[in-house]
Short mmCIF file of C-alpha atoms in Angstrom, two decimals:
data_model
loop_
_atom_site.label_atom_id
_atom_site.label_comp_id
_atom_site.label_asym_id
_atom_site.label_seq_id
_atom_site.Cartn_x
_atom_site.Cartn_y
_atom_site.Cartn_z
CA MET G 802 15.97 7.26 15.67
CA THR G 803 18.45 8.63 17.66
CA GLY G 804 21.45 10.47 15.70
CA VAL G 805 19.24 10.66 12.53
CA ALA G 806 18.45 14.22 11.50
CA GLN G 807 14.87 14.85 11.29
CA PRO G 808 13.05 16.39 8.07
CA THR G 809 12.41 20.03 8.35
CA PRO G 810 9.73 22.58 7.24
CA GLU G 811 12.12 23.85 4.51
CA GLN G 812 12.48 20.44 2.93
CA VAL G 813 8.67 19.93 3.10
CA ARG G 814 8.44 23.17 0.90
CA ALA G 815 11.07 22.29 -1.26
CA ALA G 816 9.40 18.73 -1.90
CA ALA G 817 6.10 20.61 -2.47
CA GLU G 818 8.02 22.82 -5.16
CA ALA G 819 9.46 19.72 -6.74
CA LEU G 820 6.08 18.30 -7.00
CA LYS G 821 4.70 21.26 -8.65
CA SER G 822 7.38 21.26 -11.15
CA ALA G 823 6.68 17.47 -11.91
CA VAL G 824 3.28 18.25 -12.35
CA ASP G 825 4.04 20.74 -14.89
CA ARG G 826 6.54 18.43 -16.77
CA HIS G 827 3.98 15.61 -16.81
CA LEU G 828 1.24 17.92 -18.31
CA ALA G 829 3.59 19.16 -21.07
CA ALA G 830 4.71 15.51 -21.82
CA VAL G 831 1.08 14.56 -22.11
CA GLU G 832 0.19 17.51 -24.41
CA ARG G 833 3.21 16.50 -26.40
CA ARG G 834 2.41 12.80 -26.59
CA GLN G 835 3.42 10.87 -29.58
CA GLY G 836 1.31 7.61 -29.63
CA GLU G 837 -0.16 5.50 -26.76
CA SER G 838 3.34 4.36 -25.29
CA ASP G 839 5.28 7.56 -25.54
CA PRO G 840 8.31 7.16 -23.25
CA ALA G 841 8.47 10.73 -22.35
CA VAL G 842 5.04 10.34 -20.91
CA PHE G 843 6.09 7.33 -18.82
CA ALA G 844 9.32 9.01 -17.67
CA ALA G 845 7.24 12.09 -16.53
CA TYR G 846 4.68 9.88 -14.79
CA ASP G 847 7.57 7.99 -12.73
CA GLU G 848 8.92 11.47 -11.86
CA LEU G 849 5.73 12.50 -10.83
CA ALA G 850 5.04 9.51 -8.69
CA SER G 851 8.29 9.87 -6.96
CA ALA G 852 7.71 13.49 -6.29
CA ALA G 853 4.44 12.85 -4.77
CA GLU G 854 5.56 10.05 -2.39
CA ALA G 855 8.69 12.40 -1.10
CA TYR G 856 6.21 15.16 -0.59
CA ASP G 857 3.63 12.91 1.04
CA GLU G 858 6.66 11.26 3.31
CA LEU G 859 8.06 14.61 4.38
CA LEU G 860 4.49 16.07 5.02
CA TYR G 861 3.84 13.22 7.37
CA ASP G 862 7.10 13.43 9.13
CA VAL G 863 7.13 17.08 9.92
CA TYR G 864 3.57 17.77 10.12
CA ASP G 865 1.82 14.59 10.66
CA GLU G 866 -0.45 15.16 7.64
CA VAL G 867 -1.04 13.18 4.53
CA THR G 868 -2.03 14.02 1.11
CA PRO G 869 -5.52 13.06 -0.61
CA PHE G 870 -4.08 11.11 -3.17
CA GLU G 871 -2.02 7.88 -4.06
CA VAL G 872 -0.33 7.11 -7.38
CA PRO G 873 -0.44 3.71 -8.17
CA ASP G 874 2.88 1.75 -9.42
CA ARG G 875 2.10 0.80 -13.09
CA SER G 876 4.58 -1.31 -15.33
CA GLU G 877 4.83 -0.97 -19.05
CA ALA G 878 4.63 -4.63 -19.21
CA GLU G 879 1.16 -4.91 -17.34
CA GLU G 880 -1.00 -3.48 -20.27
CA TYR G 881 -4.70 -4.01 -19.49
CA LEU G 882 -6.19 -6.26 -22.01
CA GLY G 883 -9.41 -6.96 -20.13
CA PRO G 884 -13.03 -5.69 -21.07
CA GLU G 885 -13.70 -2.07 -21.19
CA ASN G 886 -16.78 -2.44 -19.38
CA PRO G 887 -16.47 -5.56 -16.87
CA ASP G 888 -19.51 -7.23 -15.40
CA ALA G 889 -17.70 -8.27 -12.29
CA ILE G 890 -14.29 -7.45 -10.52
CA SER G 891 -12.23 -9.16 -7.88
CA VAL G 892 -10.08 -7.39 -5.13
CA LEU G 893 -6.94 -9.31 -4.21
CA ILE G 894 -5.04 -7.99 -1.27
CA ARG G 895 -1.76 -9.01 0.26
CA ARG G 896 -0.30 -7.82 3.45
CA ASP G 897 2.92 -9.24 5.18
CA TYR G 898 3.75 -8.91 8.73
CA LEU G 899 6.71 -9.63 10.65
CA VAL G 900 5.90 -10.88 14.10
CA LYS G 901 7.88 -8.14 15.96
CA ASP G 902 6.79 -8.70 19.68
CA ALA G 903 5.46 -12.13 20.40
CA LEU G 904 4.52 -11.24 24.15
CA THR G 905 2.65 -8.56 23.22
CA LEU G 906 0.83 -10.36 20.43
CA LEU G 907 -0.10 -13.24 22.72
CA ASP G 908 -1.28 -10.72 25.58
CA HIS G 909 -3.57 -8.75 23.05
CA ALA G 910 -4.81 -12.08 21.71
CA ARG G 911 -5.59 -13.41 25.22
CA ARG G 912 -7.54 -10.02 26.28
CA ALA G 913 -9.37 -10.25 22.93
CA ASP G 914 -10.39 -13.87 23.46
CA ALA G 915 -11.52 -13.22 26.98
CA GLU G 916 -13.57 -10.25 26.05
CA ALA G 917 -15.35 -12.52 23.71
CA GLU G 918 -17.02 -13.95 26.76
CA GLU G 919 -16.50 -17.72 25.93
CA PRO G 920 -15.94 -20.15 28.52
CA GLY G 921 -12.16 -20.13 29.34
CA GLY G 922 -11.35 -17.24 27.18
CA GLY G 923 -7.76 -16.52 26.71
CA GLU G 924 -6.74 -19.47 28.40
CA GLY G 925 -5.94 -21.43 25.34
CA VAL G 926 -3.87 -19.02 23.63
CA GLU G 927 -0.38 -20.03 24.10
CA THR G 928 1.33 -20.02 20.64
CA THR G 929 1.86 -17.13 18.26
CA SER G 930 -0.18 -19.12 15.42
CA THR G 931 -3.24 -19.43 17.97
CA ALA G 932 -2.80 -15.85 18.86
CA LEU G 933 -2.92 -14.64 15.20
CA ALA G 934 -5.85 -16.75 14.58
CA VAL G 935 -7.76 -15.14 17.49
CA LEU G 936 -6.83 -11.62 16.44
CA PHE G 937 -7.79 -12.09 12.91
CA ASP G 938 -10.95 -13.61 13.98
CA VAL G 939 -11.74 -10.71 16.21
CA TYR G 940 -10.55 -7.66 14.06
CA ASP G 941 -11.23 -7.25 10.36
CA PRO G 942 -7.97 -6.89 8.26
CA ASP G 943 -8.05 -3.30 7.95
CA GLU G 944 -8.22 -2.78 11.68
CA ILE G 945 -5.26 -5.28 12.04
CA ALA G 946 -3.32 -3.04 9.49
CA ALA G 947 -3.98 0.05 11.39
CA ARG G 948 -3.00 -1.67 14.96
CA ALA G 949 -0.15 -3.82 13.58
CA GLU G 950 2.41 -1.96 15.88
CA GLU G 951 0.08 -1.98 18.92
CA ILE G 952 -0.51 -5.52 19.00
CA GLY G 953 3.13 -6.72 18.11
CA LEU G 954 3.35 -6.85 14.29
CA GLU G 955 5.60 -4.84 11.75
CA SER G 956 3.94 -4.11 8.50
CA GLY G 957 5.94 -5.20 5.44
CA ASP G 958 5.25 -5.15 1.90
CA SER G 959 1.57 -4.78 0.69
CA THR G 960 -0.27 -5.06 -2.73
CA LEU G 961 -3.70 -4.25 -3.72
CA TRP G 962 -5.14 -5.74 -7.18
CA VAL G 963 -8.33 -5.04 -8.82
CA THR G 964 -9.30 -7.34 -11.71
CA ALA G 965 -11.89 -7.93 -14.19
CA ILE G 966 -13.51 -11.14 -14.10
CA GLU G 967 -16.49 -13.23 -15.29
CA GLN G 968 -19.18 -13.47 -12.79
CA ALA G 969 -18.95 -16.71 -10.69
CA GLU G 970 -21.54 -18.76 -9.12
CA PRO G 971 -21.60 -18.65 -5.36
CA GLY G 972 -18.87 -20.86 -3.91
CA GLU G 973 -17.41 -21.85 -7.27
CA TRP G 974 -13.73 -20.70 -6.58
CA LEU G 975 -13.71 -20.89 -2.70
CA ASP G 976 -11.49 -24.04 -3.05
CA ALA G 977 -8.64 -22.14 -4.78
CA PRO G 978 -9.42 -18.40 -4.44
CA PHE G 979 -6.06 -17.08 -5.69
CA ASP G 980 -5.56 -19.27 -8.65
CA ASP G 981 -5.58 -18.16 -12.30
CA VAL G 982 -5.03 -14.41 -11.88
CA ASP G 983 -4.50 -12.90 -15.35
CA PRO G 984 -1.99 -10.03 -14.88
CA GLN G 985 -3.63 -8.54 -18.20
CA GLY G 986 -6.90 -8.40 -16.52
CA VAL G 987 -5.76 -5.96 -13.61
CA ILE G 988 -7.52 -2.66 -13.73
CA TYR G 989 -5.61 -1.07 -10.84
CA ARG G 990 -2.77 -2.00 -8.59
CA PHE G 991 -1.12 -0.28 -5.84
CA GLU G 992 2.20 -1.38 -3.71
CA THR G 993 3.80 -0.30 -0.65
CA SER G 994 7.20 -1.59 0.18
CA THR G 995 10.39 -0.82 1.84
CA ALA G 996 12.30 -1.57 -1.37
CA TYR G 997 11.15 1.76 -2.45
CA GLU G 998 12.89 3.65 0.48
CA ASP G 999 16.08 3.99 -1.41
CA ASP G 1000 14.74 5.73 -4.15
CA LEU G 1001 12.84 7.99 -1.76
CA GLU G 1002 16.08 8.86 0.34
CA ALA G 1003 17.99 9.45 -2.77
CA LEU G 1004 15.11 12.13 -3.85
CA GLU G 1005 15.23 13.68 -0.45
CA GLU G 1006 18.86 14.05 -0.36
CA ASP G 1007 18.42 15.62 -3.83
CA LEU G 1008 16.27 18.26 -2.10
CA ARG G 1009 18.59 19.43 0.64
#
């Protein structure tokens, strides 16, 4: 963005040092743990997650590289109470998008529809909803996520939950697939959101 100072290699190095220190503090807190809900461990965990996110962000901005790890956002209120050895799991994913460029979206959908070699391909794509239906029919959700900007979408918040479930019969839950999700059965979750950017910017300011 014009007028906004870009991150520097020095900031990446500072973020790396901050991450190393956060790892040391987290390990020290774990070694001194007093009980399963030691607040010092939770605080060190949060500090480590913030430091890792800041380093990853700066590394990408300066060198177009990413780290090989992700730190899930875990809340103390979401304690896992499900089975230790579940027989089945369910993966729930939500990704929000803003329609940033409707004309680009329509153009991509028409071309994708035409390439499908159906009679009259592309001619019936006149609305955003029709274009989205075509694109999600042609591309899988991961490809949509990877090509969002290219096809006229802007990625918003996203979340992924892995939950322990009882094995279901084929077709049993298809009429209401997202009902009755028990938060205490969630084994793993990971969120991305622009709501976290303020915390990240504040940490980057501290590193300057």
